[in-house]
Amino acid sequence: MSCTAVPWLRRRSTSVRKARLLSSARLTFLQRAGLLLLAAAAWMAVDLPVFPINRWDESRLAVNAIEMHATGLSLVTTYGFRPDLWNTKPPLLIWLMSLCMSVFGPSEGALRIPSALATLGSAAVAMGFTWKLTRSAFAPLAAGVVLLTTRGFVGRHSGQTADYEALLCFLVTAYACLLFHTLHHRRPQPWQVMLAGALVAGAALTKGVAGLAPGAGLLLYLLVQRRFWRPFRSWSYPVAGLLAAALIAAFYLGREHAAPGYLHAVATNELGRYGAIVENHHNPVWYYPLLIFGAFGFSLGVFALPLLAEVRWVRGRRRAGMVFALCMAFAIMAIYTAGKTRIRWYTDPCHPFLAIGCAIGLDSLRTRLRARRGPVAGMPAWERAVLWSGAAVLVLVIFIVRDVYPSLFDQRSTGRYGEVFAALHRRGLDRVEVRDDGVFNAQRDTAYAPQLQFYAVLWRERGLVVVRRSAQADIRPGVVMASCDVTLEPQLAQLGPDLAHVRGCIAVVPAVRRGGLISKPDRVGAG
């Protein structure tokens, strides 16, 4: 019996062939995505412990985490072992950092593990989401490469440091992509909607209202796609919303009960900065578009715009995905542009969506160019050479901007107290007096030195007692003195040989007594 006589045999043969092709493409995608994530993980593992703790804002979170590590998990984050009412963000990230220190021991690397894992998680979600939309092995890989070479996503105050943004990006990307999937089903799986609600609660427990703000992008997408009533047609959405609201409310009420004054501090710090400029962050209304597209905060910079314009040609699921990505990125930028305080990392959550949109656009452009060229087997050699050369140059530029440039020009030597204490500990010393008057911060703390605070607690656990004194305190002969205050370094250098040999810092043992301010001895280098 021929296939012509039995049409269903031909249809079955075609479906089997398509299934095999899809299975092969899926395997190729998983292999490439796995290799990319493995390479990124190896890079981050080497990179995490390299840089000292940053003053803004990593050091504050580091102190919160190491003090919670010392006292146990709590709803109340502390600074100086007192309730912290300046950093009013919920403690989910602090809990994760504290747990990592319990497992791996207190260190800079342990603090940054949650951010690194969240960065890889965001890339995995973006690649998986792109795969489901395109069924292409190329587009998801492009999304991952673009995202993992974005300075605003993997650099300082994001994936490279122990700050809120990396975890926030992961949770926002995860709940937005999951809700996109459920909203395109008339009868979504309840467990998927409940998981999305849990992720929303997690985002809010990471950075407060900043975890909820990207939800405006989902509302915009529903309006654009005329699906606004879809969430009201299933009982699972309101139930998930109520559960998320209950979790968030339980934390805020519990935190206020444990240490009164917290809710007032949240209203002043987190909500107040939207309507007023705080901490001298004066940036114009075009700040975010210029930063992302003009200053290469997003890896493709201005070249992302023509790729995003490919939305005019894509169709079906790809078009829906690009419209969704554009709605999310636009809403995030619009919300923070409307606020008075504009800071670089506020718009970090839009980077995964820009990467998704650009990857789909690049795949669409690639398909259209291939169609014009005709049925040619594979990509010409010169195109492959240009593609790989461009990728290599892009990775090199991102590496220089992300790692080499900051290490060459970072003058904040106050972050190097860990290196100083390590050098003194190797010499067998068990006590050091640190002269550092700190800086003035927005909390009106005139002696703010969170990096020193973190390393003092860290090295106390390792057997080195760190005592902080004013630069004007009396100098005691025979007592090890150290400072990473560049204004004190020249004066301390005259009191004895440097024991630490750390750039921007000094540690000495004065042989003479001086009262009051550190001053030049009568004779230097006398025998």
mmCIF file of N, CA and C in Angstrom, residues 55-57 59-60 79 84 86-87 279-280 437-450:
data_model
loop_
_atom_site.group_PDB
_atom_site.id
_atom_site.type_symbol
_atom_site.label_atom_id
_atom_site.label_comp_id
_atom_site.label_asym_id
_atom_site.label_seq_id
_atom_site.Cartn_x
_atom_site.Cartn_y
_atom_site.Cartn_z
ATOM 1 N N ARG A 55 32.654 50.420 48.615
ATOM 2 C CA ARG A 55 32.054 51.269 49.657
ATOM 3 C C ARG A 55 30.563 51.427 49.426
ATOM 4 N N TRP A 56 30.143 51.728 48.187
ATOM 5 C CA TRP A 56 28.721 51.949 47.875
ATOM 6 C C TRP A 56 28.260 50.848 46.930
ATOM 7 N N ASP A 57 27.270 50.061 47.292
ATOM 8 C CA ASP A 57 26.599 49.888 48.565
ATOM 9 C C ASP A 57 26.915 48.504 49.116
ATOM 10 N N SER A 59 29.406 47.317 50.728
ATOM 11 C CA SER A 59 29.961 47.204 52.074
ATOM 12 C C SER A 59 28.867 47.230 53.135
ATOM 13 N N ARG A 60 27.816 48.022 52.896
ATOM 14 C CA ARG A 60 26.717 48.075 53.872
ATOM 15 C C ARG A 60 26.041 46.707 53.975
ATOM 16 N N TYR A 79 23.383 47.088 61.609
ATOM 17 C CA TYR A 79 24.664 47.716 61.271
ATOM 18 C C TYR A 79 25.267 48.180 62.592
ATOM 19 N N ASP A 84 19.233 48.348 61.531
ATOM 20 C CA ASP A 84 19.629 49.226 60.434
ATOM 21 C C ASP A 84 18.385 49.898 59.861
ATOM 22 N N TRP A 86 18.760 52.632 57.817
ATOM 23 C CA TRP A 86 19.160 53.350 56.598
ATOM 24 C C TRP A 86 18.993 52.419 55.392
ATOM 25 N N ASN A 87 19.587 51.242 55.463
ATOM 26 C CA ASN A 87 19.326 50.236 54.440
ATOM 27 C C ASN A 87 18.048 49.503 54.858
ATOM 28 N N GLU A 279 20.671 61.939 48.078
ATOM 29 C CA GLU A 279 22.098 61.606 47.984
ATOM 30 C C GLU A 279 22.757 62.212 46.742
ATOM 31 N N ASN A 280 22.253 63.360 46.319
ATOM 32 C CA ASN A 280 22.870 64.151 45.234
ATOM 33 C C ASN A 280 22.930 63.404 43.902
ATOM 34 N N ASP A 437 38.976 58.045 59.973
ATOM 35 C CA ASP A 437 37.839 58.875 60.384
ATOM 36 C C ASP A 437 36.627 58.703 59.485
ATOM 37 N N GLY A 438 36.721 57.814 58.472
ATOM 38 C CA GLY A 438 35.576 57.536 57.622
ATOM 39 C C GLY A 438 35.166 58.718 56.769
ATOM 40 N N VAL A 439 33.921 58.658 56.283
ATOM 41 C CA VAL A 439 33.380 59.722 55.432
ATOM 42 C C VAL A 439 32.012 60.117 55.955
ATOM 43 N N PHE A 440 31.487 61.201 55.414
ATOM 44 C CA PHE A 440 30.142 61.659 55.748
ATOM 45 C C PHE A 440 29.160 61.031 54.766
ATOM 46 N N ASN A 441 28.096 60.420 55.269
ATOM 47 C CA ASN A 441 27.124 59.801 54.374
ATOM 48 C C ASN A 441 25.754 60.460 54.535
ATOM 49 N N ALA A 442 24.785 59.968 53.739
ATOM 50 C CA ALA A 442 23.454 60.572 53.741
ATOM 51 C C ALA A 442 22.711 60.327 55.047
ATOM 52 N N GLN A 443 23.192 59.410 55.870
ATOM 53 C CA GLN A 443 22.577 59.157 57.167
ATOM 54 C C GLN A 443 23.114 60.124 58.222
ATOM 55 N N ARG A 444 23.927 61.059 57.767
ATOM 56 C CA ARG A 444 24.570 62.037 58.640
ATOM 57 C C ARG A 444 25.527 61.378 59.640
ATOM 58 N N ASP A 445 26.110 60.280 59.219
ATOM 59 C CA ASP A 445 27.157 59.616 59.987
ATOM 60 C C ASP A 445 28.476 60.234 59.552
ATOM 61 N N THR A 446 29.125 60.935 60.434
ATOM 62 C CA THR A 446 30.342 61.663 60.069
ATOM 63 C C THR A 446 31.580 60.776 60.062
ATOM 64 N N ALA A 447 31.464 59.536 60.475
ATOM 65 C CA ALA A 447 32.616 58.635 60.502
ATOM 66 C C ALA A 447 32.231 57.295 59.894
ATOM 67 N N TYR A 448 31.636 57.335 58.709
ATOM 68 C CA TYR A 448 31.102 56.142 58.057
ATOM 69 C C TYR A 448 32.240 55.370 57.403
ATOM 70 N N ALA A 449 32.453 54.141 57.835
ATOM 71 C CA ALA A 449 33.524 53.305 57.282
ATOM 72 C C ALA A 449 33.046 51.853 57.230
ATOM 73 N N PRO A 450 32.085 51.536 56.361
ATOM 74 C CA PRO A 450 31.519 50.177 56.346
ATOM 75 C C PRO A 450 32.504 49.105 55.898
#
